[in-house]
Amino acid sequence: MDYLSDGSVMASDYILGISDDEGIRQGDVIRSLPAGNDAQVRYGFIITADCDIAQNKASDQFTWLTIVPAEQYLDLHWAPQQLRRITEKQTRVACEKLNGRITRFSAGLTPLDAISLQKWLTEATPEAIVAAVESSDQELISLLACVKLALGYGSSGSRLADLRQAWSLLGRSTRAQQAAVKEAFDSERGFPDFVLVPELPMANGYGFVILLRSISTIHSEELFRSEIDARIVGKPDAFHRIGRFSDGLRFLVAQKLAFLFSRIGMPTEFELACEAATELLVDSLKIDAGGQ
């Protein structure tokens, strides 16, 4: 049976049992314990290639990727992105609805754009704005409340909770919300900048996310092979190894990292031209209604 460096049984086949005597390698999972009451446990993934470590090409520096609990990823990374999308889309929809009312019934008001509407929301409630255009449309009030919340006004302090409330204001069902959260971890959609792992060695909870864009370096003297080594030298809160991912998982992370930063972006005009060409192709493939 395999064991981890603290003597516990190996958690799964993607977390390897290692000895404290082994040197730091790519795929090692590292941890830093809290230094104060307000601090949090920090986790990382060593991404420096084994050949660079062996040949000392990294100048005694290790490159590592931040790992966070899945719930923290949703709250601090994914939910803000979703709220920005809601702001962009629903602000446009709200402007169209309000400007329609302004054109027909409120000649004294200037037509709104995204900037002026968002500024108005900082000064007035959704109900007051709707009343100003001589309306009592509850759906429009909910839409404006959604935009205001997405902008961060009246936030609960959790952006994930704000997102769920914004979805509810838009009429999105609980089942649809749960499906959207699951899609957040779909690594096959688009160009993901994360890798989800079910668990970490010596860590509570399930679901942790390796952030491929959160890249840092640490000097070899500040990274210890075990928690015991860190405590011996009087640095209990220093980074130390708590386990190692299997070759398959570490290679997967390295591959996704390389793919993420090797993509070549094209100008907007080129992307639009590709979309137009695709639409023309789809139109040319239409089959007559009477065809087979």
Short mmCIF file of C-alpha atoms in Angstrom, two decimals:
data_model
loop_
_atom_site.label_atom_id
_atom_site.label_comp_id
_atom_site.label_asym_id
_atom_site.label_seq_id
_atom_site.Cartn_x
_atom_site.Cartn_y
_atom_site.Cartn_z
CA MET A 1 0.00 0.00 0.00
CA ASP A 2 1.26 3.50 -0.83
CA TYR A 3 1.49 6.27 1.76
CA LEU A 4 1.81 10.03 1.66
CA SER A 5 4.69 11.85 3.34
CA ASP A 6 2.69 12.30 6.57
CA GLY A 7 2.07 8.57 6.80
CA SER A 8 -1.54 8.65 5.62
CA VAL A 9 -2.81 6.31 2.94
CA MET A 10 -2.72 7.67 -0.61
CA ALA A 11 -6.00 9.45 -1.42
CA SER A 12 -6.40 8.21 -4.98
CA ASP A 13 -4.58 6.95 -8.04
CA TYR A 14 -3.79 10.51 -9.20
CA ILE A 15 -2.07 11.44 -5.91
CA LEU A 16 1.22 9.60 -5.46
CA GLY A 17 2.82 8.34 -2.29
CA ILE A 18 6.24 9.99 -1.86
CA SER A 19 9.10 10.13 0.62
CA ASP A 20 10.27 13.31 2.34
CA ASP A 21 13.74 12.57 0.97
CA GLU A 22 12.66 13.05 -2.64
CA GLY A 23 13.51 16.35 -4.29
CA ILE A 24 10.92 18.84 -5.50
CA ARG A 25 9.51 17.89 -8.91
CA GLN A 26 6.93 19.04 -11.38
CA GLY A 27 3.51 17.98 -10.16
CA ASP A 28 4.27 18.50 -6.47
CA VAL A 29 1.38 19.98 -4.50
CA ILE A 30 2.53 22.65 -2.04
CA ARG A 31 0.83 24.34 0.89
CA SER A 32 1.37 27.39 3.08
CA LEU A 33 -0.33 27.44 6.47
CA PRO A 34 -1.97 30.63 7.83
CA ALA A 35 0.38 33.06 9.56
CA GLY A 36 -2.43 34.87 11.40
CA ASN A 37 -6.08 34.65 12.33
CA ASP A 38 -7.25 36.30 9.09
CA ALA A 39 -4.94 34.37 6.78
CA GLN A 40 -6.01 31.35 4.76
CA VAL A 41 -4.31 28.13 3.74
CA ARG A 42 -2.71 28.55 0.32
CA TYR A 43 -2.16 25.74 -2.17
CA GLY A 44 -0.06 25.48 -5.28
CA PHE A 45 1.14 23.21 -8.08
CA ILE A 46 4.79 23.09 -9.17
CA ILE A 47 4.88 23.54 -12.96
CA THR A 48 8.66 23.87 -13.51
CA ALA A 49 9.79 21.06 -15.84
CA ASP A 50 11.79 18.22 -14.27
CA CYS A 51 14.60 18.68 -16.79
CA ASP A 52 14.95 22.35 -15.84
CA ILE A 53 15.04 21.41 -12.16
CA ALA A 54 17.64 18.69 -12.76
CA GLN A 55 19.86 20.99 -14.85
CA ASN A 56 19.32 23.98 -12.54
CA LYS A 57 18.03 26.09 -15.43
CA ALA A 58 15.47 27.81 -13.20
CA SER A 59 18.16 29.60 -11.10
CA ASP A 60 16.94 28.08 -7.82
CA GLN A 61 13.42 29.30 -8.57
CA PHE A 62 10.31 27.13 -8.85
CA THR A 63 7.31 28.25 -10.88
CA TRP A 64 3.96 27.35 -9.39
CA LEU A 65 0.25 27.73 -10.13
CA THR A 66 -2.29 28.75 -7.51
CA ILE A 67 -4.87 26.17 -6.42
CA VAL A 68 -8.12 27.31 -4.79
CA PRO A 69 -11.21 25.50 -3.50
CA ALA A 70 -13.86 25.12 -6.19
CA GLU A 71 -16.35 27.30 -4.29
CA GLN A 72 -13.79 30.08 -4.03
CA TYR A 73 -13.14 29.79 -7.76
CA LEU A 74 -16.85 30.20 -8.46
CA ASP A 75 -17.17 33.18 -6.12
CA LEU A 76 -14.01 35.12 -6.99
CA HIS A 77 -13.34 34.18 -10.61
CA TRP A 78 -16.31 32.68 -12.43
CA ALA A 79 -19.27 34.59 -10.92
CA PRO A 80 -17.75 38.05 -11.61
CA GLN A 81 -17.32 37.07 -15.26
CA GLN A 82 -20.94 35.96 -15.47
CA LEU A 83 -22.13 39.17 -13.80
CA ARG A 84 -20.18 41.28 -16.30
CA ARG A 85 -21.93 39.44 -19.12
CA ILE A 86 -25.30 40.01 -17.47
CA THR A 87 -24.48 43.71 -17.09
CA GLU A 88 -23.58 44.10 -20.77
CA LYS A 89 -26.56 42.20 -22.13
CA GLN A 90 -29.30 43.28 -19.74
CA THR A 91 -28.21 46.94 -19.75
CA ARG A 92 -28.74 46.92 -23.51
CA VAL A 93 -32.16 45.29 -23.14
CA ALA A 94 -33.18 47.73 -20.38
CA CYS A 95 -32.10 50.73 -22.46
CA GLU A 96 -34.24 49.55 -25.37
CA LYS A 97 -37.29 49.14 -23.15
CA LEU A 98 -36.82 52.45 -21.36
CA ASN A 99 -36.07 54.39 -24.54
CA GLY A 100 -39.24 52.97 -26.05
CA ARG A 101 -41.20 54.46 -23.16
CA ILE A 102 -39.25 57.73 -23.32
CA THR A 103 -39.98 58.12 -27.04
CA ARG A 104 -43.69 57.52 -26.59
CA PHE A 105 -44.55 59.06 -23.24
CA SER A 106 -41.67 60.97 -21.67
CA ALA A 107 -40.57 63.62 -24.10
CA GLY A 108 -38.79 65.51 -21.33
CA LEU A 109 -36.22 62.74 -20.79
CA THR A 110 -33.07 62.22 -22.83
CA PRO A 111 -32.67 58.76 -24.45
CA LEU A 112 -30.45 56.48 -22.39
CA ASP A 113 -27.27 54.63 -23.24
CA ALA A 114 -25.43 52.05 -21.12
CA ILE A 115 -23.34 54.64 -19.27
CA SER A 116 -26.21 56.99 -18.44
CA LEU A 117 -28.48 54.14 -17.31
CA GLN A 118 -25.83 52.66 -15.06
CA LYS A 119 -25.18 56.10 -13.56
CA TRP A 120 -28.91 56.53 -12.99
CA LEU A 121 -29.02 53.21 -11.16
CA THR A 122 -26.41 54.52 -8.69
CA GLU A 123 -28.76 57.37 -7.79
CA ALA A 124 -32.25 55.87 -7.96
CA THR A 125 -34.12 52.66 -7.28
CA PRO A 126 -35.44 50.54 -10.16
CA GLU A 127 -38.97 51.45 -9.09
CA ALA A 128 -38.20 55.18 -9.29
CA ILE A 129 -36.64 54.82 -12.74
CA VAL A 130 -39.61 52.91 -14.09
CA ALA A 131 -42.00 55.45 -12.57
CA ALA A 132 -40.03 58.27 -14.24
CA VAL A 133 -40.94 56.85 -17.65
CA GLU A 134 -44.60 56.66 -16.62
CA SER A 135 -44.69 52.90 -16.20
CA SER A 136 -45.20 50.30 -13.48
CA ASP A 137 -43.84 47.33 -15.45
CA GLN A 138 -42.76 44.78 -12.82
CA GLU A 139 -40.69 42.83 -15.34
CA LEU A 140 -38.74 45.99 -16.18
CA ILE A 141 -38.26 46.70 -12.47
CA SER A 142 -36.81 43.19 -11.98
CA LEU A 143 -34.56 43.69 -15.01
CA LEU A 144 -33.18 46.95 -13.59
CA ALA A 145 -32.76 45.35 -10.16
CA CYS A 146 -30.77 42.60 -11.83
CA VAL A 147 -28.49 45.09 -13.59
CA LYS A 148 -27.99 47.08 -10.38
CA LEU A 149 -27.04 43.93 -8.48
CA ALA A 150 -24.71 42.79 -11.26
CA LEU A 151 -22.95 46.16 -11.04
CA GLY A 152 -22.29 45.45 -7.37
CA TYR A 153 -24.80 47.79 -5.72
CA GLY A 154 -26.50 46.12 -2.77
CA SER A 155 -24.14 43.16 -2.99
CA SER A 156 -24.40 40.46 -0.33
CA GLY A 157 -20.62 40.23 -0.21
CA SER A 158 -20.58 36.98 -2.19
CA ARG A 159 -20.54 37.41 -5.94
CA LEU A 160 -21.78 33.86 -6.39
CA ALA A 161 -24.81 34.64 -4.20
CA ASP A 162 -25.31 37.87 -6.17
CA LEU A 163 -25.22 35.90 -9.41
CA ARG A 164 -27.85 33.46 -8.21
CA GLN A 165 -30.07 36.33 -7.11
CA ALA A 166 -29.58 38.06 -10.47
CA TRP A 167 -30.55 34.85 -12.25
CA SER A 168 -33.68 34.61 -10.10
CA LEU A 169 -34.62 38.19 -11.01
CA LEU A 170 -34.34 37.16 -14.66
CA GLY A 171 -36.65 34.21 -14.02
CA ARG A 172 -34.02 31.51 -14.27
CA SER A 173 -35.11 28.32 -12.52
CA THR A 174 -33.13 26.56 -9.79
CA ARG A 175 -32.47 23.65 -12.12
CA ALA A 176 -31.16 25.97 -14.83
CA GLN A 177 -28.91 27.68 -12.29
CA GLN A 178 -27.48 24.36 -11.15
CA ALA A 179 -26.83 23.37 -14.77
CA ALA A 180 -24.98 26.64 -15.36
CA VAL A 181 -22.73 26.06 -12.34
CA LYS A 182 -21.92 22.57 -13.61
CA GLU A 183 -21.01 24.04 -17.00
CA ALA A 184 -18.53 26.31 -15.22
CA PHE A 185 -16.32 23.26 -14.75
CA ASP A 186 -16.73 21.86 -18.27
CA SER A 187 -13.13 21.73 -19.47
CA GLU A 188 -14.20 21.02 -23.05
CA ARG A 189 -15.98 24.37 -23.51
CA GLY A 190 -13.93 27.10 -25.20
CA PHE A 191 -10.41 27.68 -23.92
CA PRO A 192 -10.53 26.95 -20.18
CA ASP A 193 -7.93 28.62 -17.99
CA PHE A 194 -8.30 26.12 -15.15
CA VAL A 195 -8.02 22.44 -14.30
CA LEU A 196 -10.44 20.89 -11.82
CA VAL A 197 -9.21 18.16 -9.47
CA PRO A 198 -11.54 16.26 -7.12
CA GLU A 199 -9.35 16.58 -4.01
CA LEU A 200 -5.94 17.47 -2.65
CA PRO A 201 -3.73 15.57 -0.22
CA MET A 202 -4.03 16.75 3.39
CA ALA A 203 -6.87 19.13 2.46
CA ASN A 204 -10.49 19.12 3.54
CA GLY A 205 -13.34 19.32 1.08
CA TYR A 206 -13.97 18.19 -2.47
CA GLY A 207 -13.25 20.09 -5.65
CA PHE A 208 -10.15 22.24 -6.15
CA VAL A 209 -9.21 24.38 -9.14
CA ILE A 210 -5.72 24.93 -10.56
CA LEU A 211 -5.66 28.49 -11.95
CA LEU A 212 -3.58 28.43 -15.12
CA ARG A 213 -3.29 32.23 -15.27
CA SER A 214 -2.16 32.61 -11.65
CA ILE A 215 1.58 32.00 -12.09
CA SER A 216 4.13 32.76 -9.37
CA THR A 217 7.72 31.89 -8.49
CA ILE A 218 9.30 30.87 -5.21
CA HIS A 219 12.97 30.51 -4.28
CA SER A 220 14.13 27.01 -3.44
CA GLU A 221 15.15 28.16 0.06
CA GLU A 222 11.54 29.15 0.78
CA LEU A 223 10.04 25.81 -0.30
CA PHE A 224 10.45 22.77 1.94
CA ARG A 225 10.03 19.07 1.20
CA SER A 226 7.68 18.58 4.14
CA GLU A 227 5.88 20.47 6.89
CA ILE A 228 8.30 18.98 9.43
CA ASP A 229 11.29 20.45 7.55
CA ALA A 230 9.64 23.88 7.56
CA ARG A 231 8.98 23.72 11.30
CA ILE A 232 12.51 22.56 12.11
CA VAL A 233 13.95 25.78 10.67
CA GLY A 234 11.30 27.91 12.39
CA LYS A 235 9.17 28.65 9.34
CA PRO A 236 5.86 26.86 10.06
CA ASP A 237 3.95 29.08 7.64
CA ALA A 238 6.38 28.56 4.72
CA PHE A 239 5.41 26.65 1.61
CA HIS A 240 6.03 22.92 1.89
CA ARG A 241 5.13 19.86 -0.15
CA ILE A 242 2.07 17.86 0.85
CA GLY A 243 1.89 15.41 -2.05
CA ARG A 244 2.46 14.84 -5.73
CA PHE A 245 0.10 14.42 -8.66
CA SER A 246 0.51 11.48 -11.00
CA ASP A 247 2.37 11.85 -14.30
CA GLY A 248 -0.88 11.80 -16.23
CA LEU A 249 -2.35 14.70 -14.27
CA ARG A 250 0.79 16.82 -14.22
CA PHE A 251 1.26 16.37 -17.96
CA LEU A 252 -2.39 17.35 -18.49
CA VAL A 253 -1.88 20.58 -16.53
CA ALA A 254 1.33 21.39 -18.44
CA GLN A 255 -0.39 20.72 -21.76
CA LYS A 256 -3.39 22.94 -20.96
CA LEU A 257 -1.09 25.71 -19.74
CA ALA A 258 0.97 25.57 -22.94
CA PHE A 259 -2.16 25.52 -25.11
CA LEU A 260 -3.71 28.47 -23.26
CA PHE A 261 -0.71 30.73 -23.80
CA SER A 262 0.21 29.54 -27.29
CA ARG A 263 -3.11 30.50 -28.88
CA ILE A 264 -2.89 33.13 -31.60
CA GLY A 265 -5.67 35.69 -31.59
CA MET A 266 -6.91 37.20 -34.85
CA PRO A 267 -8.29 40.72 -35.43
CA THR A 268 -11.99 41.32 -34.84
CA GLU A 269 -12.49 41.92 -38.57
CA PHE A 270 -11.16 38.46 -39.33
CA GLU A 271 -13.44 36.84 -36.73
CA LEU A 272 -16.47 38.70 -38.13
CA ALA A 273 -15.55 37.63 -41.66
CA CYS A 274 -15.38 34.01 -40.49
CA GLU A 275 -18.82 34.33 -38.90
CA ALA A 276 -20.24 35.82 -42.09
CA ALA A 277 -18.70 33.03 -44.18
CA THR A 278 -20.20 30.45 -41.84
CA GLU A 279 -23.66 32.02 -42.13
CA LEU A 280 -23.42 32.08 -45.93
CA LEU A 281 -22.38 28.43 -45.93
CA VAL A 282 -25.30 27.46 -43.69
CA ASP A 283 -27.71 29.39 -45.94
CA SER A 284 -26.35 27.66 -49.05
CA LEU A 285 -26.99 24.26 -47.46
CA LYS A 286 -30.69 24.89 -46.76
CA ILE A 287 -32.94 22.19 -48.18
CA ASP A 288 -36.19 23.10 -49.84
CA ALA A 289 -39.20 22.47 -47.58
CA GLY A 290 -40.49 19.88 -50.00
CA GLY A 291 -37.16 18.08 -50.26
CA GLN A 292 -36.08 14.88 -48.50
#
